[in-house]
Coordinates of C-alpha atoms and ligand atoms in Angstrom, one line a residue:
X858 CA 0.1 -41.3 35.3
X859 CA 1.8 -39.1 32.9
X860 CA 3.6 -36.1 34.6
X861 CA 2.6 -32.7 33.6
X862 CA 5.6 -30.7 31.8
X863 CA 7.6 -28.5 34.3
X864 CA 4.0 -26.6 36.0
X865 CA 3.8 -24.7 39.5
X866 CA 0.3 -24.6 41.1
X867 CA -0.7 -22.2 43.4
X868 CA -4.1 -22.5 45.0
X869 CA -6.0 -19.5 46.5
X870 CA -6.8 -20.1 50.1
X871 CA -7.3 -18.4 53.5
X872 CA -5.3 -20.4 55.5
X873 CA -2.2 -19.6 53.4
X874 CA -1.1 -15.8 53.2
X875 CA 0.8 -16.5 50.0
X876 CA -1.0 -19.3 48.4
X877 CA -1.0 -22.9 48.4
X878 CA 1.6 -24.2 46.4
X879 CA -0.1 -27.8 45.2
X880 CA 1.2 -30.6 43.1
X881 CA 1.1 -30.3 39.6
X882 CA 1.5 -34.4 38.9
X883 CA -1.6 -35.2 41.7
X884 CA -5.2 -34.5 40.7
X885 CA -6.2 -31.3 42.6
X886 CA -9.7 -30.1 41.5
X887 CA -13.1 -32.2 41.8
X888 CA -14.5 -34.1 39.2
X889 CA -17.6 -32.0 40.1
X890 CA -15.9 -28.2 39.8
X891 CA -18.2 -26.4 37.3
X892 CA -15.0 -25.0 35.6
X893 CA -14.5 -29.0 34.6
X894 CA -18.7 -29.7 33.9
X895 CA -19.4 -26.6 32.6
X896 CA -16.4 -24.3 31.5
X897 CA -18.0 -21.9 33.9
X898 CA -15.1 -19.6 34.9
X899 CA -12.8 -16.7 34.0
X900 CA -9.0 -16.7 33.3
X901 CA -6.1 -14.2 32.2
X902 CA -2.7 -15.0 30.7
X903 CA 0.0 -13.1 31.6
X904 CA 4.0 -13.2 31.2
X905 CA 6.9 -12.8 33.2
X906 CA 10.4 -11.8 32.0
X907 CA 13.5 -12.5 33.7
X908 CA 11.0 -12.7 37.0
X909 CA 8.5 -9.5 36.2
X910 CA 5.0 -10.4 36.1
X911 CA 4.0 -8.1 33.2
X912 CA 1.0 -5.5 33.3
X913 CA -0.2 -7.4 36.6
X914 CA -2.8 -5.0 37.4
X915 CA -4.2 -4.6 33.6
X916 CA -4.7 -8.4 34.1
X917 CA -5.9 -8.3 37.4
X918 CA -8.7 -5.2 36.0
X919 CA -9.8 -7.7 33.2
X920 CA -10.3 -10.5 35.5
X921 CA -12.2 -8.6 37.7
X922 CA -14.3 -6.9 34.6
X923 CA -15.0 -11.2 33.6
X924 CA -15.9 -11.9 36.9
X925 CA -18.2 -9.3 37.4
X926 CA -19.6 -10.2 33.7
X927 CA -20.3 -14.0 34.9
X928 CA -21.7 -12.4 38.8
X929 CA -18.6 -14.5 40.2
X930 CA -17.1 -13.0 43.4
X931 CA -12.9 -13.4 43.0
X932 CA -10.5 -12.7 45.8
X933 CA -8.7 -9.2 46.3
X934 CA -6.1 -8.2 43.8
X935 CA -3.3 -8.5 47.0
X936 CA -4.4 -12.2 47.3
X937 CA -3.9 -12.5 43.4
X938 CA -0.3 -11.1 43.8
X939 CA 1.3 -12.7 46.4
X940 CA 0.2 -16.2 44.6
X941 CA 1.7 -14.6 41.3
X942 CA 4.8 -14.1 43.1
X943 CA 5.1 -17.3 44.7
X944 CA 4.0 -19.3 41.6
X945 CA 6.8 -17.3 39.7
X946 CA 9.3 -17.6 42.2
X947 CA 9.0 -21.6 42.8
X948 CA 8.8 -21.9 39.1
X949 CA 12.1 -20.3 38.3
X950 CA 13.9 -22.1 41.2
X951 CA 12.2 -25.4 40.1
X952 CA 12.8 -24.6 36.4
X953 CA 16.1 -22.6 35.8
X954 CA 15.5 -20.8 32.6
X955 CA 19.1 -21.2 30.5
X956 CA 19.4 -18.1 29.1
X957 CA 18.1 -14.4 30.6
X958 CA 16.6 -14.6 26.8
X959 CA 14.6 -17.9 27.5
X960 CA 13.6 -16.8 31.1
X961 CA 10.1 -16.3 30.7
X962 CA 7.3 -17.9 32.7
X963 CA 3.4 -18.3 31.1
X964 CA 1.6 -17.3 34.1
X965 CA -2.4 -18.3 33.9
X966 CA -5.1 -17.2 36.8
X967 CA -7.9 -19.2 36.6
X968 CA -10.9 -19.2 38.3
X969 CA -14.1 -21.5 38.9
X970 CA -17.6 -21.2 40.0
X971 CA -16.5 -23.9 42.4
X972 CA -17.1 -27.1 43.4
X973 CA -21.4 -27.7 42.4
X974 CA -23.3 -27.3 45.9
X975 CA -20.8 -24.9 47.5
X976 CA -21.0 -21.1 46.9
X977 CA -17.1 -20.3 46.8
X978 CA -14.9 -20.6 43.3
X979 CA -11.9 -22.3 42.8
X980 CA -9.1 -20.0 41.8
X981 CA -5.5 -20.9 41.0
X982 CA -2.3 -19.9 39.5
X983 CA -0.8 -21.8 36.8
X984 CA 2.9 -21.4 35.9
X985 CA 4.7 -23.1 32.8
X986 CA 7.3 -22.7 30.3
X987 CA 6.5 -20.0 27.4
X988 CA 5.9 -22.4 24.5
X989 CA 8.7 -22.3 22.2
X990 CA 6.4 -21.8 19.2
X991 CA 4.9 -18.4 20.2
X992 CA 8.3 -17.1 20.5
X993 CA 9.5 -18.4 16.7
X994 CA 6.4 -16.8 15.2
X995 CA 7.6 -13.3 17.0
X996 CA 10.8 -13.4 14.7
X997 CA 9.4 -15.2 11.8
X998 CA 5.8 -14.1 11.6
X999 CA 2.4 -16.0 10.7
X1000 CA -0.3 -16.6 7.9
X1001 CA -3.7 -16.1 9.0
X1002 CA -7.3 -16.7 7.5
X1003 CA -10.1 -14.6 7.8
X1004 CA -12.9 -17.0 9.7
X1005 CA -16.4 -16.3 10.0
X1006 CA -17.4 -16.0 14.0
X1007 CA -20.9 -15.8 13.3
X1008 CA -21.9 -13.1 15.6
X1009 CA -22.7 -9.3 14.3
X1010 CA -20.8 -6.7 16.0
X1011 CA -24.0 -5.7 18.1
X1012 CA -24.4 -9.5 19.6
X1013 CA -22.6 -8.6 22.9
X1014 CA -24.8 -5.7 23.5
X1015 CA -28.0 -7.3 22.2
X1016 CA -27.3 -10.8 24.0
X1017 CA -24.8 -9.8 27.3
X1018 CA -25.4 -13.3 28.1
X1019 CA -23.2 -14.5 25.7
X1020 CA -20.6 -13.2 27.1
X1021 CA -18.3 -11.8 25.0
X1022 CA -15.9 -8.8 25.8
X1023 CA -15.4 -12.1 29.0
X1024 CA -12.4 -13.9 28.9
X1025 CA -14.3 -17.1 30.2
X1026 CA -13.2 -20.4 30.6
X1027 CA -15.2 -21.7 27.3
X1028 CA -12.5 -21.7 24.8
X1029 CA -13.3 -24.4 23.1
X1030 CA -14.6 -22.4 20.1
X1031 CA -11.4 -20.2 20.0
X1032 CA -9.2 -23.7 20.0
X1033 CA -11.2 -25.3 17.1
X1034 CA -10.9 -22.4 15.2
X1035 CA -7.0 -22.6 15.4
X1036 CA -7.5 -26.2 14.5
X1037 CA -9.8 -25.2 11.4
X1038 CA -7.0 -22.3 10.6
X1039 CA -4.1 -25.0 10.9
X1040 CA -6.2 -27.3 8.6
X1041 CA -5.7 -24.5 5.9
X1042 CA -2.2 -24.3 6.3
X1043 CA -2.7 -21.0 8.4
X1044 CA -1.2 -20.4 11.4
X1045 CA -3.7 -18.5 13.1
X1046 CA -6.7 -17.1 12.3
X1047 CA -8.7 -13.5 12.6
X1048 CA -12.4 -13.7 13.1
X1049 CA -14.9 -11.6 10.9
X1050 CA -18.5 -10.8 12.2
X1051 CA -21.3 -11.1 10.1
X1052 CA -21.8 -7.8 8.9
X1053 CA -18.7 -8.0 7.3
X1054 CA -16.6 -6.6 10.4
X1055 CA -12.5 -7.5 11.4
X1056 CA -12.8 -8.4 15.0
X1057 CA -10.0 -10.6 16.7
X1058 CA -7.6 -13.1 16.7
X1059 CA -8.9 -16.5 18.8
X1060 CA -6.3 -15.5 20.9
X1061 CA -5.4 -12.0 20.3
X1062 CA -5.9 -8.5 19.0
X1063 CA -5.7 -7.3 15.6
X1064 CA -3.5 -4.3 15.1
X1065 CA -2.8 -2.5 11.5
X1066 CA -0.5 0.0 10.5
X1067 CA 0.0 2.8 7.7
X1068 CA 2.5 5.1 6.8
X1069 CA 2.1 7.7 4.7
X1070 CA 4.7 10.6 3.7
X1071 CA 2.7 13.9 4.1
X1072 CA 3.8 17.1 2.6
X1073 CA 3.4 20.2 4.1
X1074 CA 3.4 22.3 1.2
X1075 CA 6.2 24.6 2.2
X1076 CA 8.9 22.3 1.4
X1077 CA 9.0 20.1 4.6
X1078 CA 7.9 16.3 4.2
X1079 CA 7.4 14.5 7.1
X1080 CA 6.2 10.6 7.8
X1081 CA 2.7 9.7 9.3
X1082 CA 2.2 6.4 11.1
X1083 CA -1.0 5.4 12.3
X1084 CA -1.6 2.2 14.6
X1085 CA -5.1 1.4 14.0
X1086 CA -7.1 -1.4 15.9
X1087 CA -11.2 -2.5 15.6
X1088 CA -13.8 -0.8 17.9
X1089 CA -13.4 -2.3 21.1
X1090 CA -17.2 -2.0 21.4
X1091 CA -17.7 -4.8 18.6
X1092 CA -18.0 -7.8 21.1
X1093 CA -14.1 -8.3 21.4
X1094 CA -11.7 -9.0 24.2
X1095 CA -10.2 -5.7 25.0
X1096 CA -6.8 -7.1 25.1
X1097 CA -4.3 -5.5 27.2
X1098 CA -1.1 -5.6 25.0
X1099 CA -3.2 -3.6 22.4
X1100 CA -4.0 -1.0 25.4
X1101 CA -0.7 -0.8 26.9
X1102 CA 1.2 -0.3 23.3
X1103 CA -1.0 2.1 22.3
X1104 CA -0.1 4.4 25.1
X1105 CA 3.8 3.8 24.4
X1106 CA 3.1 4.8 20.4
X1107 CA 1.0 7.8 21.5
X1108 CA 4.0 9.2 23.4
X1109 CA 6.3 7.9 20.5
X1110 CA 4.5 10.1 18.1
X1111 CA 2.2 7.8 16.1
X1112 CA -1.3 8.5 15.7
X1113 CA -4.4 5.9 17.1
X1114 CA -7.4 4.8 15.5
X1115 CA -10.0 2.0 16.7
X1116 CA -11.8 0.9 13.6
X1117 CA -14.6 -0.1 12.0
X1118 CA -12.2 -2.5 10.1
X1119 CA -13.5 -4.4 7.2
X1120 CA -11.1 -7.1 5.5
X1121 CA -10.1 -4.8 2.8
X1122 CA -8.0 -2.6 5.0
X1123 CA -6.0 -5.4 6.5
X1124 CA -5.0 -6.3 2.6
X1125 CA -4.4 -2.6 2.4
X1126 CA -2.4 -2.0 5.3
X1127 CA 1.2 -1.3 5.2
X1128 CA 1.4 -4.1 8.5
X1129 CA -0.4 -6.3 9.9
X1130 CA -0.2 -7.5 13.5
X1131 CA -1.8 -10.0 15.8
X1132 CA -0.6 -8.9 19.4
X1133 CA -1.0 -10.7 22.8
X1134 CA 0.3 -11.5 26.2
X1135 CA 2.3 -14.6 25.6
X1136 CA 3.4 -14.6 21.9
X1137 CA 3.7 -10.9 22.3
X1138 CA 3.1 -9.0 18.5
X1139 CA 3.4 -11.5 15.9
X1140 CA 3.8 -10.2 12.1
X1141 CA 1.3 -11.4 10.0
X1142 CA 2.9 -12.4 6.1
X1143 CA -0.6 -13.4 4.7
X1144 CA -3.8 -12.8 5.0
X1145 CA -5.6 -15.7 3.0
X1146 CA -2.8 -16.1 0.8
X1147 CA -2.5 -12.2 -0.1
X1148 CA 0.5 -10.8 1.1
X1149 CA 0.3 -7.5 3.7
X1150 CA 2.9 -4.7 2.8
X1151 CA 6.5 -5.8 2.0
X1152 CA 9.2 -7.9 4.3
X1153 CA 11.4 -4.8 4.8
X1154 CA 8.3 -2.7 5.7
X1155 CA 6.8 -5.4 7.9
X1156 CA 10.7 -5.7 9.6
X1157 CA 10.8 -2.4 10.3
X1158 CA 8.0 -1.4 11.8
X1159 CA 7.8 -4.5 13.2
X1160 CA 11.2 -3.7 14.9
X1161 CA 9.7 -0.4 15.9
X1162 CA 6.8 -1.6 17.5
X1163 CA 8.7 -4.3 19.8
X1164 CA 11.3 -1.4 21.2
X1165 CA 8.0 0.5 22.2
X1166 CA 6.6 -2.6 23.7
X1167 CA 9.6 -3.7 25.7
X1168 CA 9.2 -0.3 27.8
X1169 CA 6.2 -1.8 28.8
X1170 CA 5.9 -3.0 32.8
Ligands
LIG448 N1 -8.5 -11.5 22.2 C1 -8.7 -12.8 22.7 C2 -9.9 -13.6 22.3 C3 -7.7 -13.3 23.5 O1 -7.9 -14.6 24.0 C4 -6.6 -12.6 23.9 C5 -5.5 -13.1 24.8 O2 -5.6 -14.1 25.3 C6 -6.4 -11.3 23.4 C7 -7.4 -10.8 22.5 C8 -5.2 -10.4 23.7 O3 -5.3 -10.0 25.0 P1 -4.0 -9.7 25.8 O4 -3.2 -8.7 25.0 O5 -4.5 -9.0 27.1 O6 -3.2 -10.9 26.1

């Protein structure tokens, strides 16, 4: 058998306080586990720098939220953390990172409906190396297309039972989309609805920017930056990155605004940003060939954006 690339697993159980750290190169779930027949689980994806587990209980909130969405009961937060810390730490003395600049850890809790028959899920931690990719496209940004999700922005009210404002297991559709987007020569791709709406990355949240010089009339110009993202109501994942950098912007002066978006204001944005957990907030070059703002403008606030989010906890 093939060994897994440099992965900790730790297994939620009773019987160990801080999880059950299991081997990564052995089978460890059953052929039977729903989340393996059916998909039918939650997950979150979270980072750790130099050791940190980022926004841990943002994370933990939206896992709980999914859960809750799919009627699965999950374990305590505390029994979350403790596995998070011992799936970091093992990592990191198993995996030495070489650099403090390359010491961060992809941190996934999943969770299962369990093996079929029995009435308790399967939750684990996954850790592994951040892939090297997500962290080139932070520095040199990405080309998106627009794809077509075929849902309207009313679906997840209208039809809860698809699920999605859930970060479930299922992410099959999200992964062939990426595939469809490489296809094009895209790097990613940003899902429309069907009434004509922006809503979200297959793996992240759309942000925008615009600045705008205002004068005040009485000889004093001053510069107006708004950070605009779509409603969070439109059947998206409410990411937490978004969440988390809006709060640093408000207190760094820039104004907030959660759409509607429509394609056009992506093409007439002075930035463009797709920002998540693990690749962190990638600048986006093209939006179906059309180029968003300039280099120096996309640099710079791009620059301004990732000081604000490396406050971030
Ligand atoms: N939207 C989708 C569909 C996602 O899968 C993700 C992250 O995985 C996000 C948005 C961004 O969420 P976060 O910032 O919490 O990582």
């Amino acid at each position: 058998m093939t060994l897994p690339a440099s992965t900790v697993l730790v297994f939620l159980d009773p019987a160990f306080e801080n999880g059950r750290i299991a081997d990564s190169s052995q089978p460890q779930l059953m052929a039977t586990d729903l989340g393996a027949t059916r998909g039918d689980g939650v997950f979150e994806s979270l980072l750790a720098v130099e050791g940190r587990a980022r926004k841990v209980q943002a994370h933990l909130n939206r896992l709980e939220s999914s859960a809750r969405a799919l009627d699965l009961n999950i374990p305590e937060p505390n029994v979350w953390r403790r596995a998070i810390d011992t799936a970091i730490t093992e990592f990191r003395d198993a995996f030495p990172a070489p650099s403090p600049a390359e010491d961060e850890v992809v941190v996934k809790l999943l969770v299962t409906r369990g093996v079929e028959g029995a009435s308790t899920p399967t939750c684990w931690i996954q850790a592994s190396p951040s892939p090297a990719g997500s962290r080139r496209q932070r520095e040199t940004g990405i080309d998106v297309v627009l794809l077509d999700r075929g849902f309207d922005t009313e679906a997840g009210d209208r039809a809860p039972w698809l699920l999605l404002g859930a970060k479930t297991l299922s992410y099959a559709v999200n992964m062939a989309a990426l595939r469809y987007a490489h296809k094009q020569g895209a790097d990613d791709a940003i899902f429309t609805s069907t009434d004509g709406r922006v809503l979200e990355g297959p793996t992240s949240t759309v942000l925008l920017a615009h600045v705008e010089t205002v004068d005040d009339g009485a000889g004093s110009v001053r510069t107006v930056k708004r950070l605009i993202t779509p409603q969070l109501d439109s059947g998206i994942l409410p990411g937490t990155s978004q969440d988390a950098l809006f709060t640093k912007a408000k207190a760094a002066g820039w104004e907030l605004g959660y759409g509607p978006l429509v394609p056009q204001d992506l093409f007439d944005a002075d930035a463009v940003w797709l920002i998540s957990s693990i690749r962190l907030i990638a600048p986006v070059n093209h939006v179906d060939g059309r180029e968003i703002g300039t280099p120096a403008m996309r640099k710079q606030l791009t620059a301004e954006l990732n000081e604000l989010f490396a406050g971030i906890e």
